[in-house]
Coordinates of C-alpha atoms and ligand atoms in Angstrom, one line a residue:
M11 CA -38.8 -13.7 22.5
K12 CA -35.8 -11.6 22.6
G13 CA -32.5 -12.9 21.7
K14 CA -29.4 -12.7 23.9
V15 CA -26.5 -10.4 23.8
I16 CA -23.1 -11.7 24.7
I17 CA -19.9 -9.7 24.8
A18 CA -17.1 -12.2 24.4
G19 CA -13.3 -12.3 24.3
A20 CA -11.9 -14.1 21.2
G21 CA -8.5 -14.6 22.7
P22 CA -5.3 -13.3 21.3
G23 CA -5.4 -14.8 17.9
A24 CA -4.8 -18.7 17.9
V25 CA -8.0 -20.4 17.3
D26 CA -7.5 -22.8 20.2
L27 CA -7.0 -20.0 22.6
I28 CA -10.8 -19.0 22.7
T29 CA -12.6 -20.3 25.8
L30 CA -15.1 -23.1 25.4
R31 CA -17.7 -20.8 26.7
A32 CA -17.1 -18.2 24.0
K33 CA -17.0 -20.9 21.3
N34 CA -20.4 -22.2 22.5
A35 CA -21.7 -18.6 22.3
L36 CA -20.4 -18.3 18.7
E37 CA -22.0 -21.6 17.8
Q38 CA -25.4 -20.3 19.0
A39 CA -25.1 -16.9 17.5
D40 CA -27.1 -15.5 14.7
V41 CA -25.3 -12.2 14.4
I42 CA -21.6 -11.7 15.2
I43 CA -20.0 -8.3 15.4
Y44 CA -16.3 -8.8 15.5
A45 CA -13.5 -6.3 16.0
G46 CA -11.5 -6.0 12.8
S47 CA -8.1 -7.3 12.0
L48 CA -7.2 -8.7 15.4
V49 CA -9.8 -11.4 15.4
N50 CA -8.8 -14.5 13.6
P51 CA -11.2 -15.2 10.7
E52 CA -10.8 -18.9 11.5
I53 CA -12.5 -18.2 14.8
L54 CA -15.6 -17.1 13.0
A55 CA -15.8 -20.5 11.3
F56 CA -17.2 -21.7 14.6
A57 CA -20.4 -19.9 13.9
K58 CA -23.2 -21.2 11.9
K59 CA -22.9 -20.9 8.1
E60 CA -25.9 -18.6 7.9
A61 CA -24.9 -16.3 10.8
E62 CA -24.4 -12.7 9.8
K63 CA -20.9 -11.6 10.5
V64 CA -20.2 -7.9 10.7
N65 CA -16.8 -6.3 10.9
S66 CA -17.1 -3.4 13.5
A67 CA -14.1 -1.6 12.0
G68 CA -16.4 0.3 9.7
L69 CA -19.2 1.0 12.2
S70 CA -19.8 3.7 14.6
L71 CA -21.0 3.0 18.2
D72 CA -24.5 4.0 17.2
E73 CA -24.5 1.6 14.3
V74 CA -23.3 -1.2 16.4
I75 CA -26.0 -0.6 19.0
A76 CA -28.7 -0.2 16.3
L77 CA -27.6 -3.5 14.7
T78 CA -27.7 -5.2 18.1
F79 CA -31.1 -3.7 19.1
N80 CA -32.7 -4.8 15.8
A81 CA -31.3 -8.2 16.0
V82 CA -32.3 -8.9 19.7
N83 CA -35.9 -7.6 18.9
A84 CA -36.0 -10.0 16.0
G85 CA -35.2 -12.9 18.4
K86 CA -31.6 -13.3 17.3
N87 CA -28.6 -13.9 19.5
V88 CA -25.9 -11.5 19.1
V89 CA -22.2 -12.0 20.0
R90 CA -20.0 -9.0 20.1
L91 CA -16.6 -10.5 19.8
H92 CA -13.5 -8.6 21.0
T93 CA -9.9 -9.4 20.8
G94 CA -8.1 -10.9 23.8
D95 CA -10.2 -10.1 26.9
P96 CA -12.9 -7.5 26.5
A97 CA -12.0 -5.8 29.8
M98 CA -8.7 -4.5 28.4
Y99 CA -9.1 -1.6 25.9
G100 CA -12.3 -3.3 24.5
A101 CA -14.3 0.0 24.6
I102 CA -17.1 -2.1 26.1
S103 CA -18.2 0.3 28.7
E104 CA -19.7 2.8 26.1
Q105 CA -21.5 -0.2 24.5
M106 CA -22.8 -1.5 27.8
N107 CA -24.0 2.1 28.9
E108 CA -26.1 2.2 25.6
L109 CA -27.4 -1.3 26.1
D110 CA -28.5 -0.3 29.6
K111 CA -30.4 2.6 28.4
L112 CA -32.2 0.4 25.9
K113 CA -32.8 -2.1 28.6
I114 CA -31.0 -4.8 26.7
K115 CA -29.5 -7.4 29.0
Y116 CA -26.0 -8.9 28.2
E117 CA -23.4 -11.2 29.5
V118 CA -19.6 -10.9 29.4
I119 CA -17.4 -13.9 28.7
P120 CA -13.7 -13.3 29.4
G121 CA -10.9 -14.2 27.0
V122 CA -7.2 -14.8 27.0
S123 CA -5.7 -11.3 26.7
S124 CA -2.9 -10.7 24.4
V125 CA -0.8 -9.6 27.3
F126 CA -0.8 -13.1 28.6
A127 CA -0.2 -14.6 25.3
A128 CA 2.8 -12.3 25.0
A129 CA 4.0 -13.3 28.5
A130 CA 3.7 -17.0 27.5
A131 CA 5.5 -16.4 24.2
V132 CA 8.6 -15.2 26.2
K133 CA 8.0 -17.6 29.0
A134 CA 7.9 -14.8 31.7
E135 CA 6.5 -14.8 35.1
L136 CA 5.5 -11.2 35.4
T137 CA 5.4 -11.5 39.2
M138 CA 8.7 -13.1 39.6
P139 CA 9.6 -13.5 43.4
G140 CA 12.8 -11.5 44.1
I141 CA 12.1 -9.0 41.4
T142 CA 8.5 -7.8 41.7
Q143 CA 5.2 -8.8 43.0
T144 CA 3.3 -6.4 40.7
A145 CA 2.3 -6.1 37.1
I146 CA 0.9 -2.9 35.6
L147 CA -1.1 -3.2 32.5
T148 CA -1.2 0.2 30.8
R149 CA -0.6 2.2 27.5
R150 CA 0.9 5.4 26.4
A151 CA -1.4 8.2 25.3
G152 CA -2.5 8.0 21.7
R153 CA -5.6 9.3 20.4
T154 CA -7.1 8.4 23.7
P155 CA -5.4 10.5 26.4
V156 CA -4.0 8.9 29.5
P157 CA -4.7 10.7 32.9
E158 CA -1.7 12.6 34.0
A159 CA -1.1 10.7 37.2
E160 CA -0.7 7.5 35.1
D161 CA 1.9 8.9 32.8
L162 CA 4.5 6.3 32.3
K163 CA 7.2 8.6 33.6
K164 CA 5.4 8.2 37.0
L165 CA 4.0 4.7 36.8
A166 CA 7.3 3.1 35.9
A167 CA 9.2 4.6 38.9
N168 CA 9.6 1.2 40.6
D169 CA 10.6 -2.4 39.6
A170 CA 7.1 -3.7 38.7
S171 CA 6.6 -5.5 35.4
I172 CA 5.0 -3.2 33.0
A173 CA 2.9 -4.4 30.1
L174 CA 1.9 -1.9 27.4
F175 CA -0.9 -2.2 24.8
L176 CA -1.4 0.1 21.9
S177 CA 2.1 1.7 22.4
V178 CA 4.6 0.2 19.9
A179 CA 4.3 3.0 17.3
D180 CA 6.6 5.3 19.3
M181 CA 9.2 3.1 20.9
P182 CA 11.8 6.0 21.3
G183 CA 9.2 8.0 23.2
L184 CA 8.4 5.0 25.3
V185 CA 12.0 4.3 26.2
A186 CA 12.6 8.0 27.0
D187 CA 9.7 7.7 29.6
F188 CA 11.2 4.7 31.3
I189 CA 14.6 6.3 31.5
E190 CA 13.0 9.5 32.9
A191 CA 11.2 7.4 35.4
G192 CA 14.6 6.1 36.6
R193 CA 14.8 2.7 35.0
S194 CA 18.3 1.6 33.9
P195 CA 19.1 1.4 30.2
E196 CA 19.9 -2.3 30.9
T197 CA 16.3 -3.1 31.8
P198 CA 15.1 -6.1 29.8
V199 CA 12.3 -5.5 27.2
A200 CA 10.4 -8.0 25.1
V201 CA 8.1 -7.0 22.3
V202 CA 5.6 -9.6 21.0
Y203 CA 4.0 -8.9 17.7
R204 CA 0.8 -10.8 17.0
A205 CA 1.2 -13.1 20.0
S206 CA -0.1 -16.6 19.3
W207 CA -0.7 -16.0 15.5
P208 CA 1.3 -18.0 13.0
N209 CA 3.4 -14.9 12.1
Q210 CA 4.1 -14.1 15.8
K211 CA 7.4 -12.3 16.3
V212 CA 9.4 -11.9 19.5
V213 CA 12.0 -9.3 19.8
R214 CA 14.1 -9.2 23.0
G215 CA 16.4 -6.4 24.0
T216 CA 17.0 -3.7 26.7
L217 CA 15.7 -0.2 26.9
A218 CA 18.9 0.9 25.3
D219 CA 18.6 -1.1 22.0
I220 CA 14.9 -2.1 21.7
S221 CA 13.8 0.9 19.5
E222 CA 16.4 0.1 16.9
K223 CA 15.5 -3.5 17.0
I224 CA 11.8 -2.9 16.6
E225 CA 12.5 -0.5 13.7
S226 CA 14.6 -3.1 12.0
A227 CA 11.8 -5.7 12.4
G228 CA 9.3 -3.4 11.1
I229 CA 6.9 -3.7 14.0
K230 CA 4.6 -0.7 14.2
R231 CA 1.4 -2.1 15.7
Q232 CA -0.4 -5.1 17.1
A233 CA 2.3 -5.7 19.7
I234 CA 2.6 -6.1 23.5
I235 CA 5.6 -4.5 25.1
L236 CA 6.8 -6.2 28.3
V237 CA 9.3 -4.3 30.4
G238 CA 11.2 -5.2 33.6
G239 CA 13.5 -7.5 35.3
A240 CA 11.0 -10.4 35.4
I241 CA 11.1 -10.5 31.5
E242 CA 14.6 -11.9 31.5
R243 CA 15.4 -15.3 32.5
G244 CA 18.9 -16.8 32.9
G245 CA 20.6 -17.1 29.4
E246 CA 17.6 -16.0 27.4
K247 CA 18.4 -12.3 27.5
S248 CA 19.0 -11.7 23.8
L249 CA 17.5 -14.7 22.2
L250 CA 15.2 -14.2 19.3
Y251 CA 13.0 -17.1 19.7
D252 CA 11.0 -17.3 16.5
S253 CA 12.6 -18.7 13.5
G254 CA 10.3 -16.7 11.3
F255 CA 11.4 -13.7 13.2
A256 CA 15.2 -14.3 12.6
H257 CA 14.5 -14.5 9.0
G258 CA 12.3 -11.5 8.8
Y259 CA 14.7 -9.5 10.9
R260 CA 17.7 -10.2 8.6
G261 CA 15.5 -9.6 5.6
A262 CA 14.2 -6.3 7.1
K263 CA 17.7 -5.1 7.9
E264 CA 18.8 -5.2 4.3
N265 CA 15.6 -4.4 2.5
V266 CA 13.2 -1.7 3.5
K267 CA 9.9 -3.2 4.3
F268 CA 7.0 -2.7 1.7
E269 CA 4.4 -0.6 3.1
G270 CA 2.1 0.2 0.2
K271 CA -1.6 -0.8 -0.2
T272 CA -1.7 -4.4 -1.3
A273 CA -4.4 -6.6 -2.8
I274 CA -3.8 -10.3 -2.1
Y275 CA -5.6 -12.8 -4.2
A276 CA -6.0 -16.5 -3.3
I277 CA -8.1 -19.2 -5.2
T278 CA -7.7 -22.1 -2.9
E279 CA -8.5 -22.9 0.8
K280 CA -4.9 -23.3 1.7
G281 CA -4.1 -20.2 -0.4
A282 CA -6.7 -18.2 1.6
L283 CA -5.2 -19.3 4.9
K284 CA -1.8 -18.2 3.7
A285 CA -3.1 -14.9 2.4
G286 CA -4.6 -14.3 5.9
E287 CA -1.3 -14.9 7.5
I288 CA 0.5 -12.6 5.3
A289 CA -2.1 -9.9 5.4
G290 CA -1.7 -10.1 9.1
G291 CA 1.9 -9.2 8.9
M292 CA 1.4 -6.3 6.5
T293 CA 0.3 -2.7 7.1
K294 CA -2.4 -2.3 4.5
A295 CA -3.6 -5.5 2.8
T296 CA -6.9 -6.7 1.5
V297 CA -7.5 -10.2 0.8
F298 CA -9.8 -11.4 -2.1
V299 CA -11.0 -15.0 -2.2
P300 CA -13.6 -16.9 -4.4
E301 CA -17.3 -16.6 -3.2
K302 CA -17.4 -20.3 -2.1
F303 CA -15.1 -19.4 0.8
S304 CA -16.9 -16.3 1.9
S305 CA -18.5 -17.7 5.0
Q306 CA -15.3 -19.5 6.0
F307 CA -13.2 -16.4 5.6
S308 CA -15.8 -13.7 6.2
T309 CA -13.2 -11.0 6.9
F310 CA -12.0 -11.3 3.3
E311 CA -13.6 -9.7 0.2
S312 CA -14.9 -12.2 -2.2
F313 CA -15.3 -12.5 -6.0
G314 CA -17.5 -14.7 -8.2
S315 CA -15.7 -17.7 -9.7
Q316 CA -14.6 -16.8 -13.3
K317 CA -14.4 -13.1 -12.2
L318 CA -10.7 -12.9 -11.0
G319 CA -9.6 -11.2 -14.3
K320 CA -12.3 -8.6 -13.9
L321 CA -11.5 -7.9 -10.3
I322 CA -7.7 -7.5 -11.0
K323 CA -8.5 -5.1 -13.8
H324 CA -10.8 -3.1 -11.5
N325 CA -8.2 -3.1 -8.6
W326 CA -5.2 -2.5 -10.8
H327 CA -4.5 1.1 -10.1
D328 CA -6.3 1.3 -6.7
Y329 CA -3.5 -0.7 -5.1
D330 CA 0.2 -0.2 -5.0
A331 CA 0.8 -3.9 -5.2
H332 CA -1.0 -7.2 -6.2
L333 CA 0.1 -10.4 -4.5
F334 CA -1.0 -13.6 -6.1
I335 CA -1.1 -16.8 -3.9
M336 CA -1.3 -19.1 -6.9
A337 CA 0.8 -20.4 -9.9
T338 CA 2.9 -17.9 -11.7
G339 CA 1.3 -18.8 -15.0
I340 CA -2.2 -17.8 -13.9
A341 CA -0.9 -14.5 -12.6
V342 CA 1.0 -13.7 -15.7
R343 CA -2.0 -14.4 -18.0
K344 CA -4.3 -12.3 -15.8
I345 CA -2.0 -9.3 -15.6
A346 CA -0.7 -9.3 -19.2
P347 CA -3.4 -7.2 -20.8
L348 CA -2.9 -4.5 -18.1
L349 CA 0.8 -3.8 -18.4
E350 CA 1.9 -0.3 -19.4
G351 CA 5.5 0.4 -18.1
K352 CA 7.8 0.1 -15.2
T353 CA 7.1 3.7 -13.9
V354 CA 3.4 3.2 -13.8
D355 CA 2.6 -0.5 -13.3
P356 CA 2.0 -1.5 -9.7
A357 CA 4.1 -4.2 -8.0
V358 CA 3.3 -7.7 -8.7
V359 CA 4.5 -10.7 -6.5
V360 CA 3.5 -14.4 -6.8
C361 CA 3.7 -16.6 -3.8
D362 CA 3.0 -20.4 -3.8
E363 CA 0.3 -21.4 -1.2
L364 CA 2.8 -22.8 1.3
G365 CA 4.7 -19.6 1.3
N366 CA 7.9 -21.2 0.3
N367 CA 8.7 -18.9 -2.6
S368 CA 7.8 -15.3 -3.0
I369 CA 8.6 -14.3 -6.6
S370 CA 9.0 -10.6 -7.4
L371 CA 7.4 -10.5 -11.0
L372 CA 6.8 -6.9 -12.0
S373 CA 8.1 -3.4 -11.1
G374 CA 10.8 -4.7 -8.8
H375 CA 12.3 -1.4 -8.1
I376 CA 10.0 1.6 -8.5
G377 CA 6.9 -0.3 -7.9
G378 CA 8.6 -2.1 -4.8
A379 CA 7.9 -5.7 -5.9
N380 CA 11.4 -6.8 -4.6
R381 CA 10.7 -5.2 -1.2
L382 CA 7.2 -6.8 -1.2
A383 CA 8.7 -10.2 -2.0
S384 CA 11.2 -9.9 0.8
T385 CA 8.4 -8.6 3.2
V386 CA 6.3 -11.6 2.3
A387 CA 9.1 -14.1 2.7
G388 CA 9.9 -12.5 6.1
I389 CA 6.3 -13.3 7.2
T390 CA 6.0 -16.8 5.8
G391 CA 9.6 -17.8 6.6
G392 CA 10.1 -18.6 2.9
K393 CA 12.5 -17.4 0.3
A394 CA 12.2 -14.2 -1.7
V395 CA 13.0 -14.9 -5.4
I396 CA 14.5 -11.7 -6.9
T397 CA 15.9 -11.6 -10.4
T398 CA 16.8 -8.0 -11.1
A399 CA 20.4 -7.9 -11.9
T400 CA 21.5 -5.0 -9.6
D401 CA 20.0 -6.9 -6.7
T402 CA 21.5 -10.2 -7.4
N403 CA 24.8 -8.3 -7.5
K404 CA 23.9 -6.6 -4.2
L405 CA 23.8 -3.1 -5.7
V406 CA 21.1 -0.5 -5.0
A407 CA 19.6 0.3 -8.4
F408 CA 19.0 3.9 -8.9
D409 CA 15.3 3.4 -9.4
E410 CA 15.2 1.4 -6.2
L411 CA 17.1 4.2 -4.5
A412 CA 14.3 6.6 -5.6
A413 CA 11.6 4.3 -4.5
I414 CA 12.8 3.6 -1.0
N415 CA 13.4 7.3 -0.5
G416 CA 10.0 8.4 -2.0
W417 CA 11.7 10.2 -4.8
Q418 CA 10.4 10.4 -8.3
V419 CA 12.4 9.7 -11.4
C420 CA 12.2 12.7 -13.8
N421 CA 13.5 10.9 -16.8
P422 CA 12.7 7.3 -16.5
E423 CA 14.0 6.4 -19.9
M424 CA 17.6 6.9 -18.4
I425 CA 17.1 4.3 -15.7
K426 CA 18.2 1.4 -17.8
V427 CA 21.3 3.2 -19.0
F428 CA 22.6 4.2 -15.5
N429 CA 21.7 0.9 -13.9
A430 CA 23.7 -0.8 -16.7
R431 CA 26.7 1.4 -15.9
L432 CA 26.3 0.6 -12.2
L433 CA 26.4 -3.1 -13.1
A434 CA 29.4 -2.7 -15.3
G435 CA 31.3 -0.8 -12.7
E436 CA 31.7 2.2 -14.9
E437 CA 32.4 5.6 -13.5
M438 CA 29.6 7.9 -12.4
D439 CA 29.3 11.0 -10.4
L440 CA 26.6 11.3 -7.9
M441 CA 24.9 14.2 -6.2
L442 CA 23.1 12.7 -3.3
P443 CA 22.6 13.3 0.5
E444 CA 25.8 12.4 2.0
D445 CA 24.5 9.9 4.5
I446 CA 22.8 7.9 1.7
F447 CA 25.8 7.9 -0.4
E448 CA 27.9 6.6 2.6
K449 CA 25.4 3.8 3.2
K450 CA 24.7 2.6 -0.3
Y451 CA 27.4 3.5 -2.7
K452 CA 30.6 4.5 -0.8
D453 CA 32.4 1.2 -1.4
I454 CA 31.3 0.6 -5.0
R455 CA 33.9 0.9 -7.7
G456 CA 33.5 3.8 -10.1
L457 CA 31.2 5.8 -8.0
R458 CA 32.0 9.2 -6.6
L459 CA 30.1 11.7 -4.6
I460 CA 30.6 15.1 -6.3
A461 CA 28.3 17.1 -4.1
G462 CA 26.3 16.4 -1.0
L463 CA 22.9 17.8 -1.2
S464 CA 21.2 20.5 0.7
E465 CA 17.5 20.0 1.0
A466 CA 16.9 22.6 -1.6
E467 CA 18.4 20.4 -4.5
N468 CA 17.3 17.2 -6.0
P469 CA 19.5 14.1 -6.4
V470 CA 21.3 13.6 -9.7
V471 CA 23.4 10.7 -11.2
T472 CA 25.6 11.8 -14.0
L473 CA 28.6 10.5 -16.0
N474 CA 31.8 12.0 -15.0
C475 CA 31.2 15.4 -16.5
K476 CA 32.1 18.1 -14.1
K477 CA 28.5 18.8 -13.7
S478 CA 28.0 19.9 -17.2
T479 CA 24.3 19.8 -17.9
K480 CA 24.8 18.6 -21.5
Q481 CA 25.9 15.2 -20.4
P482 CA 23.3 12.5 -20.0
C483 CA 22.0 12.2 -16.5
L484 CA 19.5 10.5 -14.5
R485 CA 17.4 13.1 -12.6
L486 CA 15.6 12.2 -9.5
F487 CA 13.1 14.4 -7.8
S488 CA 13.1 14.3 -4.0
T489 CA 10.4 16.8 -3.4
G490 CA 7.1 15.5 -2.1
Y491 CA 3.6 16.6 -2.9
A492 CA 0.8 18.4 -1.0
I493 CA -2.7 17.3 -1.5
G494 CA -5.4 19.8 -1.0
I495 CA -8.7 18.2 -0.1
G496 CA -12.2 19.7 0.0
C497 CA -15.1 17.5 0.9
R498 CA -18.6 17.6 2.0
R499 CA -19.6 16.7 5.5
N500 CA -19.6 13.1 6.7
I501 CA -17.4 11.9 3.9
T502 CA -16.1 8.4 4.4
V503 CA -12.4 7.4 4.5
K504 CA -13.0 5.2 1.5
Q505 CA -14.3 8.0 -0.6
I506 CA -11.3 10.2 0.3
E507 CA -8.9 7.3 -0.4
K508 CA -10.4 6.7 -3.8
A509 CA -10.4 10.3 -4.7
V510 CA -6.8 10.8 -3.7
R511 CA -5.6 7.7 -5.5
T512 CA -7.6 8.7 -8.6
A513 CA -6.1 12.2 -8.6
L514 CA -2.6 10.9 -8.0
N515 CA -3.0 8.5 -10.9
T516 CA -4.2 11.3 -13.2
A517 CA -1.1 13.4 -12.2
G518 CA 1.2 10.2 -12.7
L519 CA 2.2 10.3 -9.0
K520 CA 2.3 7.6 -6.3
M521 CA 1.1 7.5 -2.8
D522 CA 4.5 7.4 -1.2
M523 CA 5.3 10.8 -2.9
V524 CA 2.8 12.6 -0.9
R525 CA 4.2 14.6 2.0
C526 CA 1.2 16.1 3.4
L527 CA -2.5 16.7 3.2
A528 CA -4.2 20.2 3.5
S529 CA -7.6 21.5 4.0
A530 CA -9.7 24.3 5.6
D531 CA -10.0 24.8 9.3
V532 CA -13.7 24.1 9.1
K533 CA -12.8 20.5 8.2
R534 CA -10.7 20.0 11.3
Y535 CA -13.1 17.5 12.8
E536 CA -14.0 15.7 9.7
A537 CA -13.6 12.0 10.9
G538 CA -13.1 10.5 7.3
L539 CA -10.4 13.0 6.6
L540 CA -8.7 12.6 10.0
D541 CA -8.8 8.7 9.6
F542 CA -7.3 8.9 6.1
A543 CA -4.4 10.9 7.4
T544 CA -3.9 8.5 10.2
D545 CA -4.1 5.4 8.0
Y546 CA -1.5 6.8 5.7
N547 CA 0.6 8.4 8.5
L548 CA 0.4 11.8 6.8
L549 CA 0.5 15.2 8.4
I550 CA -2.5 17.2 7.7
K551 CA -2.5 21.0 7.8
F552 CA -5.6 23.1 8.3
Y553 CA -5.8 26.7 7.0
G554 CA -8.1 29.4 8.2
K555 CA -10.3 31.5 5.9
E556 CA -8.0 34.4 5.7
S557 CA -5.0 32.4 4.6
L558 CA -6.9 30.5 2.0
N559 CA -8.5 33.5 0.6
S560 CA -5.0 35.2 0.2
I561 CA -4.1 32.8 -2.5
V562 CA -4.9 33.3 -6.1
T563 CA -6.2 29.9 -7.5
P564 CA -7.1 28.8 -11.0
H565 CA -10.6 27.9 -9.9
S566 CA -13.0 29.0 -7.2
S567 CA -15.6 27.1 -5.3
P568 CA -19.0 28.8 -5.3
R569 CA -20.3 26.3 -2.8
A570 CA -17.5 26.9 -0.2
E571 CA -17.8 30.6 -0.7
K572 CA -21.4 30.6 0.0
E573 CA -21.2 28.3 3.0
F574 CA -17.9 29.4 4.7
G575 CA -16.8 32.6 2.8
I576 CA -13.8 30.6 1.5
K577 CA -13.1 31.1 -2.2
S578 CA -11.1 27.9 -2.7
V579 CA -10.4 25.0 -0.4
A580 CA -8.4 22.3 -2.2
E581 CA -6.4 24.4 -4.5
A582 CA -5.5 27.1 -2.0
A583 CA -4.7 24.6 0.7
A584 CA -2.5 22.6 -1.6
M585 CA -0.6 25.7 -2.6
L586 CA -0.2 27.0 0.9
A587 CA 1.0 23.7 2.2
A588 CA 3.4 23.3 -0.6
G589 CA 4.7 26.9 -0.5
T590 CA 4.2 27.4 -4.2
D591 CA 2.0 29.3 -6.5
K592 CA 1.7 26.5 -9.0
L593 CA -0.4 23.4 -9.0
V594 CA 0.6 20.1 -10.5
L595 CA -3.0 19.0 -10.7
E596 CA -5.7 21.5 -10.7
K597 CA -8.9 20.7 -8.7
Q598 CA -10.7 17.5 -9.7
K599 CA -14.1 16.6 -8.3
I600 CA -14.3 12.9 -7.6
D601 CA -17.3 11.5 -5.8
G602 CA -18.0 14.4 -3.4
V603 CA -14.3 15.0 -2.8
T604 CA -12.3 17.9 -4.4
I605 CA -8.5 17.2 -4.8
A606 CA -5.7 19.5 -6.0
I607 CA -2.0 18.7 -5.9
A608 CA 1.0 21.0 -5.6
A609 CA 4.7 20.1 -5.4
V610 CA 6.3 21.1 -2.2
S611 CA 8.9 23.8 -2.8
P612 CA 12.1 22.7 -1.0
E613 CA 12.8 26.0 0.6
K614 CA 9.2 27.3 1.2
G615 CA 7.2 24.2 2.1
D616 CA 5.2 24.9 5.2
D617 CA 6.8 22.2 7.3
D618 CA 5.8 23.0 10.9
Ligands
SAH15 N1 -8.7 -6.7 24.5 C1 -7.4 -6.9 23.8 C2 -6.6 -5.5 23.6 C3 -7.3 -4.6 22.6 S1 -6.4 -3.2 22.3 C4 -6.6 -7.8 24.7 O1 -6.9 -8.1 25.8 O2 -5.6 -8.4 24.2 C5 -5.4 -3.6 20.9 C6 -4.0 -3.8 21.4 O3 -3.8 -5.1 22.0 C7 -3.0 -3.8 20.3 O4 -2.6 -2.5 19.9 C8 -1.9 -4.6 20.9 O5 -1.1 -3.8 21.7 C9 -2.6 -5.6 21.7 N2 -2.9 -6.9 21.0 C10 -4.1 -7.4 20.7 N3 -3.8 -8.7 20.1 C11 -2.5 -8.9 20.2 C12 -1.7 -10.0 19.8 N4 -2.2 -11.1 19.4 N5 -0.3 -9.9 20.0 C13 0.2 -8.7 20.5 N6 -0.6 -7.6 20.8 C14 -1.9 -7.7 20.8

């Protein structure tokens, strides 16, 4: 007999917001295909232990359908689990069309959509009498276009409540659309991040100030935006409800949020729950838990008991940061053999399993551990424990300055010297972009801006020396790097990520110093490459055959020449994008991906 297929809504996140019907379906399921990071792993615990749980994030439509087809024919029950309600941006029609073709029957179970969890969080009646009797559920165009007639500039030209999915990444653009539609800047707006999750955040404001508030709160995705007079209720206009939020907001205002790729390790059940909560609030985090919890937390990676040390060693340079949800002693002993120095070691933070204290342990400034500790404390509502002297004295250390601006330190041996002078209030001259000096150093005794910087120069901190180059100085390098990439067809995003990271490591560079990616025109539709650029929010530039062939490169690529008539992809693209004729790293072939790196010349970088 054939198995059943059920397309079900998992609800917005909180385990007890799934419907009883969907829960029953999960209990009966043999195969569960769930949609990535927005389905709470605790919900998967309703399933049988032996049920197969597959994250659809890494699968194409064809793969999802093939998996479903095979399972059903083997008599297995399949649940395709979507966040919220499947009817809203669930991409279920394409799946249902394929199932229809294969004559596979299915049922759809509704769920509580995140839009309603968001309305509940702000206690709004979207159809408030006297204001509006209409709610519009929509999104702004992203990778999926929105039909022109439904452009927000047109849709919003009335007093309806408007709820937006998938649109928080560009708040200034969204606000501009509302204003163009004729809405007043005073119109109330509420943004709800991860509605109903433990780390839910609510930010209230108006069209006039919401962009800034969202930026300070560090919200970039996984949020519902509610706009309109119905959102505001007497007295609650500018309340920030959530205590976790208030904390995170204050934290985020002072410290820039940590956005690097983070590995989170937990060794207990409570720790794993906390790790999930923290990962949910971060941009790029992977959670690792012992194998014995793998069925309970099936969205996490697992490792064999006794294998934690090995895993950390393996992950060490593949991640920008490592967060340990365990005792400090365990973490210290595990990382001790791996330490090299403050300019190369990744950030290390330790957090107790209740999230009360997040301790910045290693690479506080350049590595970003202080920022990570604050980010984690913002999510858990706990305290960030930071011990670097400059920070405790409320000073921005020069290596921290470099890290938050994505600058490199040319002579790291001088960091200590100059930070010590900063702490001691000794006199120093700075060459920095003026706005940065104003914000960070203007009121600090002893410091003087001797020259604002044009983009063509790099920042320098010197002793009072009238710019004599003989004096000791701390040189920072603000130019970013262009990464040239050549790859074979159907390369995965993982392969590209690994290759880029390996190459950066070899060159002694970090991910946040990358300004852009570059490749050949023929790679314009290479999904793995595009996804990598999106994941890291990097501009990617494609060059045609003629431009590439006009560059003299150290190596040529016989394969690209034979296939596309292009002499070199990675090296030529990196040099073109960087506007330079030198490479920082000549081409490296890493698992099917070719990488070359060039430093972007300040005047000549191809920045359009
Ligand atoms: N079917 C889902 C929506 C999927 S599209 C639903 O009905 O909720 C994904 C978008 O939904 C996200 O970009 C975000 O805008 C929104 N979203 C999903 N879960 C959310 C949550 N818990 N809190 C806030 N927004 C959420």
